[in-house]
Structures are given as structure tokens and as C-alpha cells.
mmCIF file of C-alpha atoms in Angstrom:
data_model
loop_
_atom_site.group_PDB
_atom_site.id
_atom_site.type_symbol
_atom_site.label_atom_id
_atom_site.label_comp_id
_atom_site.label_asym_id
_atom_site.label_seq_id
_atom_site.Cartn_x
_atom_site.Cartn_y
_atom_site.Cartn_z
ATOM 1 C CA UNK A 1 20.218 -55.938 2.031
ATOM 2 C CA UNK A 2 20.936 -52.228 1.647
ATOM 3 C CA UNK A 3 23.109 -52.250 4.777
ATOM 4 C CA UNK A 4 25.081 -55.148 3.447
ATOM 5 C CA UNK A 5 25.732 -53.227 0.262
ATOM 6 C CA UNK A 6 26.919 -50.230 2.284
ATOM 7 C CA UNK A 7 29.501 -52.216 4.257
ATOM 8 C CA UNK A 8 30.630 -54.037 1.118
ATOM 9 C CA UNK A 9 31.457 -50.779 -0.649
ATOM 10 C CA UNK A 10 33.180 -49.529 2.522
ATOM 11 C CA UNK A 11 35.441 -52.589 2.402
ATOM 12 C CA UNK A 12 36.442 -51.816 -1.175
ATOM 13 C CA UNK A 13 37.017 -48.151 -0.310
ATOM 14 C CA UNK A 14 39.335 -49.299 2.510
ATOM 15 C CA UNK A 15 41.175 -51.568 0.070
ATOM 16 C CA UNK A 16 41.774 -48.619 -2.287
ATOM 17 C CA UNK A 17 43.064 -46.405 0.541
ATOM 18 C CA UNK A 18 45.413 -49.175 1.695
ATOM 19 C CA UNK A 19 46.684 -49.546 -1.872
ATOM 20 C CA UNK A 20 47.433 -45.807 -2.057
ATOM 21 C CA UNK A 21 49.223 -45.933 1.299
ATOM 22 C CA UNK A 22 51.309 -48.810 -0.039
ATOM 23 C CA UNK A 23 52.303 -46.781 -3.116
ATOM 24 C CA UNK A 24 53.365 -43.775 -1.001
ATOM 25 C CA UNK A 25 55.488 -45.942 1.292
ATOM 26 C CA UNK A 26 56.943 -47.700 -1.745
ATOM 27 C CA UNK A 27 57.972 -44.307 -3.151
ATOM 28 C CA UNK A 28 59.930 -43.571 0.034
ATOM 29 C CA UNK A 29 61.411 -47.063 -0.032
ATOM 30 C CA UNK A 30 62.726 -46.610 -3.575
ATOM 31 C CA UNK A 31 63.848 -43.010 -3.130
ATOM 32 C CA UNK A 32 65.707 -43.411 0.166
ATOM 33 C CA UNK A 33 67.964 -41.460 0.355
ATOM 34 C CA UNK A 34 69.644 -43.133 3.361
ATOM 35 C CA UNK A 35 69.443 -46.774 4.436
ATOM 36 C CA UNK A 36 67.552 -45.766 7.565
ATOM 37 C CA UNK A 37 64.882 -44.123 5.388
ATOM 38 C CA UNK A 38 64.485 -47.316 3.445
ATOM 39 C CA UNK A 39 64.190 -49.412 6.593
ATOM 40 C CA UNK A 40 61.500 -47.084 7.962
ATOM 41 C CA UNK A 41 59.636 -47.401 4.684
ATOM 42 C CA UNK A 42 60.076 -51.166 4.792
ATOM 43 C CA UNK A 43 58.631 -51.275 8.306
ATOM 44 C CA UNK A 44 55.604 -49.255 7.218
ATOM 45 C CA UNK A 45 55.180 -51.427 4.111
ATOM 46 C CA UNK A 46 55.045 -54.529 6.319
ATOM 47 C CA UNK A 47 52.422 -53.082 8.613
ATOM 48 C CA UNK A 48 50.333 -52.096 5.599
ATOM 49 C CA UNK A 49 50.891 -55.598 4.226
ATOM 50 C CA UNK A 50 49.604 -57.165 7.456
ATOM 51 C CA UNK A 51 46.428 -55.094 7.264
ATOM 52 C CA UNK A 52 46.083 -56.010 3.593
ATOM 53 C CA UNK A 53 46.415 -59.726 4.395
ATOM 54 C CA UNK A 54 43.748 -59.434 7.118
ATOM 55 C CA UNK A 55 41.493 -57.639 4.611
ATOM 56 C CA UNK A 56 42.113 -60.369 2.052
ATOM 57 C CA UNK A 57 41.181 -62.960 4.694
ATOM 58 C CA UNK A 58 37.901 -61.081 5.150
ATOM 59 C CA UNK A 59 37.153 -60.840 1.435
ATOM 60 C CA UNK A 60 37.970 -64.481 0.764
ATOM 61 C CA UNK A 61 36.361 -65.665 4.001
ATOM 62 C CA UNK A 62 39.458 -67.649 4.980
ATOM 63 C CA UNK A 63 40.490 -67.360 8.617
ATOM 64 C CA UNK A 64 43.725 -69.257 8.005
ATOM 65 C CA UNK A 65 45.205 -66.158 6.294
ATOM 66 C CA UNK A 66 45.266 -64.479 9.706
ATOM 67 C CA UNK A 67 48.010 -66.901 10.752
ATOM 68 C CA UNK A 68 50.017 -65.710 7.761
ATOM 69 C CA UNK A 69 49.563 -62.115 8.951
ATOM 70 C CA UNK A 70 50.695 -63.036 12.470
ATOM 71 C CA UNK A 71 53.829 -64.850 11.311
ATOM 72 C CA UNK A 72 54.599 -61.997 8.918
ATOM 73 C CA UNK A 73 54.339 -59.498 11.781
ATOM 74 C CA UNK A 74 56.721 -61.603 13.859
ATOM 75 C CA UNK A 75 59.317 -62.018 11.136
ATOM 76 C CA UNK A 76 59.302 -58.400 9.991
ATOM 77 C CA UNK A 77 59.781 -57.217 13.580
ATOM 78 C CA UNK A 78 62.854 -59.412 13.904
ATOM 79 C CA UNK A 79 64.045 -58.256 10.487
ATOM 80 C CA UNK A 80 63.855 -54.568 11.356
ATOM 81 C CA UNK A 81 65.624 -55.130 14.683
ATOM 82 C CA UNK A 82 68.445 -57.024 12.976
ATOM 83 C CA UNK A 83 68.900 -54.359 10.275
ATOM 84 C CA UNK A 84 68.919 -51.638 12.934
ATOM 85 C CA UNK A 85 71.614 -53.453 14.913
ATOM 86 C CA UNK A 86 73.595 -53.773 11.721
ATOM 87 C CA UNK A 87 73.303 -50.047 10.974
ATOM 88 C CA UNK A 88 74.457 -49.278 14.484
ATOM 89 C CA UNK A 89 77.778 -51.069 14.505
ATOM 90 C CA UNK A 90 77.859 -53.930 12.015
ATOM 91 C CA UNK A 91 76.789 -57.448 13.002
ATOM 92 C CA UNK B 1 57.634 -68.056 46.718
ATOM 93 C CA UNK B 2 57.714 -65.389 44.008
ATOM 94 C CA UNK B 3 59.846 -67.769 41.991
ATOM 95 C CA UNK B 4 57.076 -70.363 41.691
ATOM 96 C CA UNK B 5 54.507 -67.627 41.123
ATOM 97 C CA UNK B 6 56.513 -66.174 38.228
ATOM 98 C CA UNK B 7 56.972 -69.569 36.649
ATOM 99 C CA UNK B 8 53.294 -70.407 36.821
ATOM 100 C CA UNK B 9 52.390 -66.966 35.422
ATOM 101 C CA UNK B 10 54.760 -67.524 32.504
ATOM 102 C CA UNK B 11 53.336 -70.984 31.934
ATOM 103 C CA UNK B 12 49.737 -69.712 32.044
ATOM 104 C CA UNK B 13 50.525 -66.881 29.607
ATOM 105 C CA UNK B 14 52.179 -69.210 27.113
ATOM 106 C CA UNK B 15 49.379 -71.728 27.343
ATOM 107 C CA UNK B 16 46.793 -68.964 26.945
ATOM 108 C CA UNK B 17 48.525 -67.782 23.753
ATOM 109 C CA UNK B 18 48.575 -71.349 22.451
ATOM 110 C CA UNK B 19 44.835 -71.736 22.948
ATOM 111 C CA UNK B 20 44.173 -68.341 21.338
ATOM 112 C CA UNK B 21 46.333 -69.236 18.341
ATOM 113 C CA UNK B 22 44.677 -72.591 17.799
ATOM 114 C CA UNK B 23 41.151 -71.483 18.616
ATOM 115 C CA UNK B 24 40.323 -75.059 19.607
ATOM 116 C CA UNK B 25 39.878 -76.990 22.848
ATOM 117 C CA UNK B 26 40.395 -80.486 21.449
ATOM 118 C CA UNK B 27 42.278 -82.861 23.768
ATOM 119 C CA UNK B 28 45.280 -83.459 21.472
ATOM 120 C CA UNK B 29 45.739 -79.728 20.813
ATOM 121 C CA UNK B 30 45.664 -79.007 24.549
ATOM 122 C CA UNK B 31 48.148 -81.786 25.289
ATOM 123 C CA UNK B 32 50.712 -80.546 22.748
ATOM 124 C CA UNK B 33 50.189 -77.016 24.105
ATOM 125 C CA UNK B 34 50.804 -78.121 27.688
ATOM 126 C CA UNK B 35 54.052 -79.874 26.766
ATOM 127 C CA UNK B 36 55.317 -76.971 24.627
ATOM 128 C CA UNK B 37 54.448 -74.363 27.255
ATOM 129 C CA UNK B 38 56.179 -76.439 29.927
ATOM 130 C CA UNK B 39 59.389 -76.750 27.901
ATOM 131 C CA UNK B 40 59.474 -73.040 27.077
ATOM 132 C CA UNK B 41 58.792 -72.152 30.712
ATOM 133 C CA UNK B 42 61.787 -74.200 31.811
ATOM 134 C CA UNK B 43 64.021 -72.716 29.110
ATOM 135 C CA UNK B 44 63.120 -69.045 29.668
ATOM 136 C CA UNK B 45 62.656 -68.870 33.412
ATOM 137 C CA UNK B 46 63.771 -65.261 33.789
ATOM 138 C CA UNK B 47 62.343 -63.597 30.728
ATOM 139 C CA UNK B 48 58.737 -62.587 31.316
ATOM 140 C CA UNK B 49 59.199 -59.284 33.105
ATOM 141 C CA UNK B 50 55.823 -57.950 31.880
ATOM 142 C CA UNK B 51 54.055 -60.240 34.292
ATOM 143 C CA UNK B 52 56.637 -60.987 36.952
ATOM 144 C CA UNK B 53 57.498 -57.347 37.688
ATOM 145 C CA UNK B 54 53.880 -56.225 37.704
ATOM 146 C CA UNK B 55 52.595 -55.728 41.215
ATOM 147 C CA UNK B 56 49.618 -57.940 41.846
ATOM 148 C CA UNK B 57 47.692 -55.674 44.205
ATOM 149 C CA UNK B 58 44.093 -54.653 43.415
ATOM 150 C CA UNK B 59 45.235 -51.027 43.239
ATOM 151 C CA UNK B 60 47.883 -51.873 40.625
ATOM 152 C CA UNK B 61 45.348 -53.766 38.532
ATOM 153 C CA UNK B 62 42.871 -50.869 38.649
ATOM 154 C CA UNK B 63 45.673 -48.527 37.648
ATOM 155 C CA UNK B 64 46.538 -50.810 34.725
ATOM 156 C CA UNK B 65 42.977 -50.415 33.482
ATOM 157 C CA UNK B 66 43.183 -46.642 33.878
ATOM 158 C CA UNK B 67 46.508 -46.661 32.059
ATOM 159 C CA UNK B 68 44.991 -48.518 29.088
ATOM 160 C CA UNK B 69 42.262 -45.891 28.706
ATOM 161 C CA UNK B 70 44.646 -42.968 29.161
ATOM 162 C CA UNK B 71 46.972 -44.528 26.599
ATOM 163 C CA UNK B 72 44.180 -45.093 24.051
ATOM 164 C CA UNK B 73 43.134 -41.446 24.341
ATOM 165 C CA UNK B 74 46.716 -40.241 23.891
ATOM 166 C CA UNK B 75 47.154 -42.497 20.849
ATOM 167 C CA UNK B 76 44.116 -41.025 19.085
ATOM 168 C CA UNK B 77 45.161 -37.500 20.043
ATOM 169 C CA UNK B 78 48.652 -38.101 18.689
ATOM 170 C CA UNK B 79 47.270 -39.243 15.349
ATOM 171 C CA UNK B 80 44.959 -36.271 14.932
ATOM 172 C CA UNK B 81 47.892 -34.037 15.803
ATOM 173 C CA UNK B 82 50.036 -35.767 13.204
ATOM 174 C CA UNK B 83 47.236 -35.558 10.630
ATOM 175 C CA UNK B 84 47.094 -31.812 11.164
ATOM 176 C CA UNK B 85 50.837 -31.478 10.553
ATOM 177 C CA UNK B 86 51.056 -33.783 7.546
ATOM 178 C CA UNK B 87 47.991 -32.377 5.788
ATOM 179 C CA UNK B 88 48.871 -28.711 6.193
ATOM 180 C CA UNK B 89 50.745 -27.431 3.131
ATOM 181 C CA UNK B 90 53.320 -25.509 5.178
ATOM 182 C CA UNK B 91 54.409 -28.584 7.222
ATOM 183 C CA UNK B 92 54.683 -26.746 10.579
ATOM 184 C CA UNK B 93 57.653 -28.500 12.205
ATOM 185 C CA UNK B 94 60.071 -27.524 14.921
ATOM 186 C CA UNK B 95 61.868 -30.801 15.575
ATOM 187 C CA UNK B 96 64.625 -31.481 18.051
ATOM 188 C CA UNK B 97 65.963 -34.027 20.527
ATOM 189 C CA UNK B 98 65.363 -33.194 24.184
ATOM 190 C CA UNK B 99 66.338 -34.928 27.402
ATOM 191 C CA UNK B 100 63.948 -36.030 30.139
ATOM 192 C CA UNK B 101 64.310 -37.868 33.417
ATOM 193 C CA UNK B 102 62.183 -40.690 34.798
ATOM 194 C CA UNK B 103 61.601 -41.746 38.403
ATOM 195 C CA UNK B 104 60.799 -45.326 37.376
ATOM 196 C CA UNK B 105 63.266 -47.946 38.545
ATOM 197 C CA UNK B 106 62.164 -51.285 37.065
ATOM 198 C CA UNK B 107 63.219 -52.361 33.583
ATOM 199 C CA UNK B 108 59.666 -53.168 32.521
ATOM 200 C CA UNK B 109 58.345 -49.842 33.761
ATOM 201 C CA UNK B 110 60.963 -48.007 31.704
ATOM 202 C CA UNK B 111 60.260 -50.107 28.626
ATOM 203 C CA UNK B 112 56.534 -49.393 28.806
ATOM 204 C CA UNK B 113 57.252 -45.711 29.395
ATOM 205 C CA UNK B 114 59.489 -45.559 26.327
ATOM 206 C CA UNK B 115 56.892 -47.358 24.212
ATOM 207 C CA UNK B 116 54.096 -45.119 25.430
ATOM 208 C CA UNK B 117 56.117 -41.998 24.672
ATOM 209 C CA UNK B 118 56.769 -43.242 21.157
ATOM 210 C CA UNK B 119 53.065 -43.656 20.478
ATOM 211 C CA UNK B 120 51.910 -40.322 21.897
ATOM 212 C CA UNK B 121 51.741 -36.811 20.465
ATOM 213 C CA UNK B 122 54.843 -35.881 18.502
ATOM 214 C CA UNK B 123 57.405 -37.739 20.606
ATOM 215 C CA UNK B 124 59.761 -40.621 19.847
ATOM 216 C CA UNK B 125 62.225 -42.242 22.250
ATOM 217 C CA UNK B 126 65.666 -42.255 20.617
ATOM 218 C CA UNK B 127 67.934 -43.482 23.399
ATOM 219 C CA UNK B 128 67.826 -44.500 27.049
ATOM 220 C CA UNK B 129 70.735 -43.996 29.427
ATOM 221 C CA UNK B 130 69.789 -45.090 32.948
ATOM 222 C CA UNK B 131 67.186 -42.661 34.222
ATOM 223 C CA UNK B 132 67.665 -40.306 31.261
ATOM 224 C CA UNK B 133 65.592 -40.609 28.123
ATOM 225 C CA UNK B 134 66.371 -38.791 24.895
ATOM 226 C CA UNK B 135 63.188 -37.874 23.051
ATOM 227 C CA UNK B 136 62.768 -36.681 19.489
ATOM 228 C CA UNK B 137 59.987 -34.102 19.577
ATOM 229 C CA UNK B 138 58.294 -32.871 16.397
ATOM 230 C CA UNK B 139 57.290 -29.537 17.895
ATOM 231 C CA UNK B 140 59.772 -28.609 20.607
ATOM 232 C CA UNK B 141 58.164 -26.323 23.193
ATOM 233 C CA UNK B 142 61.202 -26.107 25.428
ATOM 234 C CA UNK B 143 64.584 -27.816 25.634
ATOM 235 C CA UNK B 144 64.603 -27.373 29.416
ATOM 236 C CA UNK B 145 64.784 -30.762 31.191
ATOM 237 C CA UNK B 146 62.155 -29.957 33.829
ATOM 238 C CA UNK B 147 59.639 -28.525 31.383
ATOM 239 C CA UNK B 148 60.089 -31.344 28.881
ATOM 240 C CA UNK B 149 59.772 -33.971 31.623
ATOM 241 C CA UNK B 150 56.524 -32.428 32.838
ATOM 242 C CA UNK B 151 55.131 -32.299 29.305
ATOM 243 C CA UNK B 152 56.166 -35.739 28.066
ATOM 244 C CA UNK B 153 56.749 -38.121 30.957
ATOM 245 C CA UNK B 154 54.557 -37.141 33.899
ATOM 246 C CA UNK B 155 51.197 -38.337 32.588
ATOM 247 C CA UNK B 156 52.355 -41.925 32.095
ATOM 248 C CA UNK B 157 54.650 -41.994 35.085
ATOM 249 C CA UNK B 158 51.759 -41.570 37.519
ATOM 250 C CA UNK B 159 50.224 -44.821 36.283
ATOM 251 C CA UNK B 160 53.410 -46.787 35.717
ATOM 252 C CA UNK B 161 54.784 -45.914 39.135
ATOM 253 C CA UNK B 162 51.860 -47.683 40.783
ATOM 254 C CA UNK B 163 52.054 -50.604 38.346
ATOM 255 C CA UNK B 164 55.785 -51.298 38.397
ATOM 256 C CA UNK B 165 57.502 -48.889 40.779
ATOM 257 C CA UNK C 1 19.162 -55.785 12.163
ATOM 258 C CA UNK C 2 21.836 -55.951 14.864
ATOM 259 C CA UNK C 3 24.136 -57.887 12.560
ATOM 260 C CA UNK C 4 23.802 -55.349 9.768
ATOM 261 C CA UNK C 5 24.387 -52.441 12.142
ATOM 262 C CA UNK C 6 27.558 -54.168 13.345
ATOM 263 C CA UNK C 7 28.707 -54.645 9.758
ATOM 264 C CA UNK C 8 28.229 -50.953 8.967
ATOM 265 C CA UNK C 9 30.250 -50.038 12.084
ATOM 266 C CA UNK C 10 32.894 -52.524 10.967
ATOM 267 C CA UNK C 11 33.044 -50.968 7.505
ATOM 268 C CA UNK C 12 33.416 -47.477 8.935
ATOM 269 C CA UNK C 13 36.214 -48.588 11.311
ATOM 270 C CA UNK C 14 37.954 -50.290 8.415
ATOM 271 C CA UNK C 15 37.861 -47.145 6.255
ATOM 272 C CA UNK C 16 39.036 -44.997 9.184
ATOM 273 C CA UNK C 17 41.957 -47.365 9.750
ATOM 274 C CA UNK C 18 42.851 -47.366 6.062
ATOM 275 C CA UNK C 19 42.713 -43.553 6.072
ATOM 276 C CA UNK C 20 45.254 -43.457 8.917
ATOM 277 C CA UNK C 21 47.498 -45.857 7.020
ATOM 278 C CA UNK C 22 47.314 -43.519 4.031
ATOM 279 C CA UNK C 23 48.177 -40.625 6.322
ATOM 280 C CA UNK C 24 51.203 -42.574 7.528
ATOM 281 C CA UNK C 25 52.305 -43.091 3.935
ATOM 282 C CA UNK C 26 51.833 -39.406 3.187
ATOM 283 C CA UNK C 27 53.837 -38.462 6.278
ATOM 284 C CA UNK C 28 56.589 -40.810 5.167
ATOM 285 C CA UNK C 29 56.833 -38.968 1.848
ATOM 286 C CA UNK C 30 56.440 -35.408 3.131
ATOM 287 C CA UNK C 31 58.519 -35.355 6.341
ATOM 288 C CA UNK C 32 61.999 -33.847 5.960
ATOM 289 C CA UNK C 33 64.293 -36.264 7.847
ATOM 290 C CA UNK C 34 64.548 -39.827 9.179
ATOM 291 C CA UNK C 35 63.356 -39.053 12.711
ATOM 292 C CA UNK C 36 60.246 -37.206 11.594
ATOM 293 C CA UNK C 37 59.523 -39.971 9.119
ATOM 294 C CA UNK C 38 59.766 -42.580 11.856
ATOM 295 C CA UNK C 39 57.325 -40.517 13.920
ATOM 296 C CA UNK C 40 54.816 -40.330 11.090
ATOM 297 C CA UNK C 41 55.356 -43.973 10.196
ATOM 298 C CA UNK C 42 54.872 -45.471 13.665
ATOM 299 C CA UNK C 43 51.961 -43.540 15.053
ATOM 300 C CA UNK C 44 49.709 -43.505 12.022
ATOM 301 C CA UNK C 45 50.304 -47.138 11.088
ATOM 302 C CA UNK C 46 49.783 -48.396 14.651
ATOM 303 C CA UNK C 47 46.410 -46.718 15.036
ATOM 304 C CA UNK C 48 45.489 -47.476 11.409
ATOM 305 C CA UNK C 49 46.166 -51.187 11.807
ATOM 306 C CA UNK C 50 44.384 -51.404 15.155
ATOM 307 C CA UNK C 51 41.279 -49.693 13.737
ATOM 308 C CA UNK C 52 41.305 -51.872 10.624
ATOM 309 C CA UNK C 53 41.616 -55.055 12.679
ATOM 310 C CA UNK C 54 38.778 -53.876 14.938
ATOM 311 C CA UNK C 55 36.677 -53.256 11.828
ATOM 312 C CA UNK C 56 37.388 -56.754 10.523
ATOM 313 C CA UNK C 57 36.483 -58.160 13.948
ATOM 314 C CA UNK C 58 33.087 -56.417 13.683
ATOM 315 C CA UNK C 59 32.504 -57.873 10.228
ATOM 316 C CA UNK C 60 33.649 -61.387 11.178
ATOM 317 C CA UNK C 61 33.095 -61.757 14.967
ATOM 318 C CA UNK C 62 34.385 -65.355 15.047
ATOM 319 C CA UNK C 63 37.923 -64.068 14.370
ATOM 320 C CA UNK C 64 37.971 -61.564 17.228
ATOM 321 C CA UNK C 65 40.469 -63.418 19.446
ATOM 322 C CA UNK C 66 43.047 -63.960 16.745
ATOM 323 C CA UNK C 67 42.697 -60.392 15.466
ATOM 324 C CA UNK C 68 43.162 -59.169 19.035
ATOM 325 C CA UNK C 69 46.353 -61.215 19.240
ATOM 326 C CA UNK C 70 47.734 -59.613 16.053
ATOM 327 C CA UNK C 71 46.724 -56.167 17.321
ATOM 328 C CA UNK C 72 48.392 -56.708 20.684
ATOM 329 C CA UNK C 73 51.566 -57.909 19.019
ATOM 330 C CA UNK C 74 51.717 -54.851 16.756
ATOM 331 C CA UNK C 75 50.977 -52.529 19.670
ATOM 332 C CA UNK C 76 54.041 -53.870 21.495
ATOM 333 C CA UNK C 77 56.507 -54.375 18.653
ATOM 334 C CA UNK C 78 55.833 -51.365 16.442
ATOM 335 C CA UNK C 79 57.079 -48.687 18.879
ATOM 336 C CA UNK C 80 59.993 -50.936 19.850
ATOM 337 C CA UNK C 81 61.280 -51.341 16.323
ATOM 338 C CA UNK C 82 60.883 -47.587 15.755
ATOM 339 C CA UNK C 83 62.943 -46.827 18.824
ATOM 340 C CA UNK C 84 65.696 -49.230 17.880
ATOM 341 C CA UNK C 85 65.714 -47.772 14.382
ATOM 342 C CA UNK C 86 65.802 -44.182 15.641
ATOM 343 C CA UNK C 87 68.721 -44.982 17.926
ATOM 344 C CA UNK C 88 70.564 -46.730 15.117
ATOM 345 C CA UNK C 89 69.958 -43.797 12.757
ATOM 346 C CA UNK C 90 71.231 -41.348 15.362
ATOM 347 C CA UNK C 91 74.345 -43.372 16.118
ATOM 348 C CA UNK C 92 75.030 -43.860 12.432
ATOM 349 C CA UNK C 93 74.917 -40.065 12.133
ATOM 350 C CA UNK C 94 71.808 -39.716 9.974
ATOM 351 C CA UNK C 95 71.218 -36.306 8.420
ATOM 352 C CA UNK C 96 68.938 -34.086 10.445
ATOM 353 C CA UNK C 97 66.571 -31.588 8.900
ATOM 354 C CA UNK C 98 67.922 -28.004 8.992
ATOM 355 C CA UNK C 99 64.749 -27.140 10.922
ATOM 356 C CA UNK C 100 66.049 -29.121 13.908
ATOM 357 C CA UNK C 101 66.150 -26.797 16.914
ATOM 358 C CA UNK C 102 68.182 -28.755 19.485
ATOM 359 C CA UNK C 103 69.919 -32.116 19.798
ATOM 360 C CA UNK C 104 70.802 -32.742 23.429
ATOM 361 C CA UNK C 105 71.729 -36.361 22.698
ATOM 362 C CA UNK C 106 74.521 -35.382 20.292
ATOM 363 C CA UNK C 107 75.636 -32.717 22.767
ATOM 364 C CA UNK C 108 75.832 -35.199 25.655
ATOM 365 C CA UNK C 109 77.700 -37.743 23.584
ATOM 366 C CA UNK C 110 80.187 -35.082 22.593
ATOM 367 C CA UNK C 111 80.684 -34.129 26.247
ATOM 368 C CA UNK C 112 81.238 -37.772 27.260
ATOM 369 C CA UNK C 113 83.594 -38.448 24.467
ATOM 370 C CA UNK C 114 85.077 -35.359 22.781
ATOM 371 C CA UNK C 115 86.969 -37.253 20.106
ATOM 372 C CA UNK C 116 83.964 -39.339 19.156
ATOM 373 C CA UNK C 117 85.763 -42.668 19.234
ATOM 374 C CA UNK C 118 83.340 -44.578 21.442
ATOM 375 C CA UNK C 119 81.982 -47.098 18.941
#
């Protein structure tokens, strides 16, 4: 029982760290200054979001959330590529 | 001969992903997966270079395994290195973009090389122009092409050369 | 006993991964220009996510395959999107930190095309 308690508190500690990481990346996203900076921040925010979704799946015990994380990873990758192409020379 | 081999490899990969995604071996799921994988295989005949350009010799497969371990070690090293830089109050940077040259010929080999460089200590691939790679380096030791190539590229190239040529 | 040991390992991996994600966020805020930020962003988040997913796999072994799939996907796409972004930033003429020692890419482009009108 004690071990279970240990890993449970570790999960919540991880959730807090992920939340802080999200805030830092959000700061860079809002501050910029250039578009490229914002896109980098957006990319990092997505990756953090994917981890957060997987963590939520664990806490709620719902494996189906992992599919959401996978689709999110796919779409954000395409999104970043498209924005980068746009920055390069317009669409 | 290689044409049919490539197609069946592509088909097997797609079908494997389908089974992994569904996590089920029910007959109807497998049937839909077979049909989907078949259609995609026919549509994208030429697009799975990861598998089709990989040499299928035992030596290449062993090297792939070695590459995975070498890569994992470099990834951890790169993060500790980055942690040291980010956490130190002075932010000890000496960034710059240097130029290196690769001996790899195949597209897939170059792609994996560029990806590996991006994930290892302090380096980021910015542009590729034929055999030349432009690398952003957080702590530039030397802008000399030979020295930079030895420091950044050589480790991976040994493995990738056997795997893809 | 084995199960609880595995869950403690999983918890530790999860916290380690989250710590790397935090480090990535910190790097994003502290680094002086786009290229250095991309460096901090990619490396730390890739390892952070992989460790976190491994930790979750230890805590919920039935999900291992799907978590491995997500991890593999991130391992391939994360460096790719960083590279494309770095190239785009360079071509769009992003500001470089005054600390920057050399830029052989800009030099080569200038040599190819002195007037700078290659799109």
C-alpha cells in the first residue's frame, strides 16, 4: 500500500512539473517576438500537451485518450510543417 | 524482384501499424485492415524509403541495433549538456552555423543523419544542400569543415553507412 | 511486490520526463535567439516525452504498444519539424543573437547569389 502511495504522489508531482513547463512555453508563445519564436513555442506546447493527455489517460484509466494524443501529434506535426513552409516563401 | 519485396514490406508495415492501433485481433478488424493496407500500398508504391532502402543483410540489422543504442546514449548526453547550459546563470553560449560534409548517398541515410544530428549534443540541422549539411551549433569549437565533420557527423556515419550506404 | 516495484519505477520515469519538459520550457524562455530556442525546445521535449511515456507504460503495462507507437512517431517527427522550422527561420532572415560566432550558411548563400534575389 505504501508503494502505491509513493507512485501516486510521483504522478501528481509530474503533473505539476508539466503544468509549469506549459506556463513557460506559453510565456514564449505570447511574447514572441518573431513568428518563428511563436511557432517554436507552439510546437513545444503541443508536445507538452501530448504528454499531458497521456497522463490524463493514466489518471482517468481511459486508454481511448491515447488515440487522441496520437491524432494530436499527427495534426500538430503537419501544422508546424505548413506554417514553416509559409514562413519560407508564402503558400 | 526488389519491387515485389518493397511492396510487401510496405504492406506488412501498414498492416502492423493497423493492428497496433486497434489492439485487437478480431476477424472484422483484421479484414478492414487488410483492405485498407492493400489500397494504401497500391497508392504509395514508391514512398517507404525507410524500409526499401535499408539493406537486409544480417550485418546491417546488427548495425541498426548498435545505432539505436548509440543514439539513445547521445540523446541522454545531449539533454544533460543542455540542462547544464540552461540552468547555469551565465548562459554559456557560443552559437554559430557551421558546414559539414557527409559521405552518405541515399536519401534515407541523409534524412536519418540529419534527424540524429538534431537530437544530439548542441547541434541542429538547418539546411541540406547535396552532400553539405549546415549545422547550428550551440557551442562552436571550430568553424573548420574537417574538424566540425569529425565532431558532429562521424559517429553516426559509421553506422548509417552500413545500414543505407 | 513486483507490480509495486514497477509502479515506483514508472513514477520516477514520469517525474524525470516531466522535469526534462520543464527544462525545455525554461530553455525556451532563457535562450537568446530562435535557433537556440529550437535546440532547447526539441531535445528536451523529445527525451521528456519519451521518458514520460515509458513511465506511463510501466504504470499501465497493457498500453505499452500504443505508447510505443506515439513515442516512435514523436521521435521521427519532432526533429523533422525543428529542422524545417530552423531552415524557414534562416531563410526568412530571423534575428541572430549577437553572440553568434559564425554563419557559414549565410556566407555561402551570399557567394552563390550576391544580390540576394534567389527566392
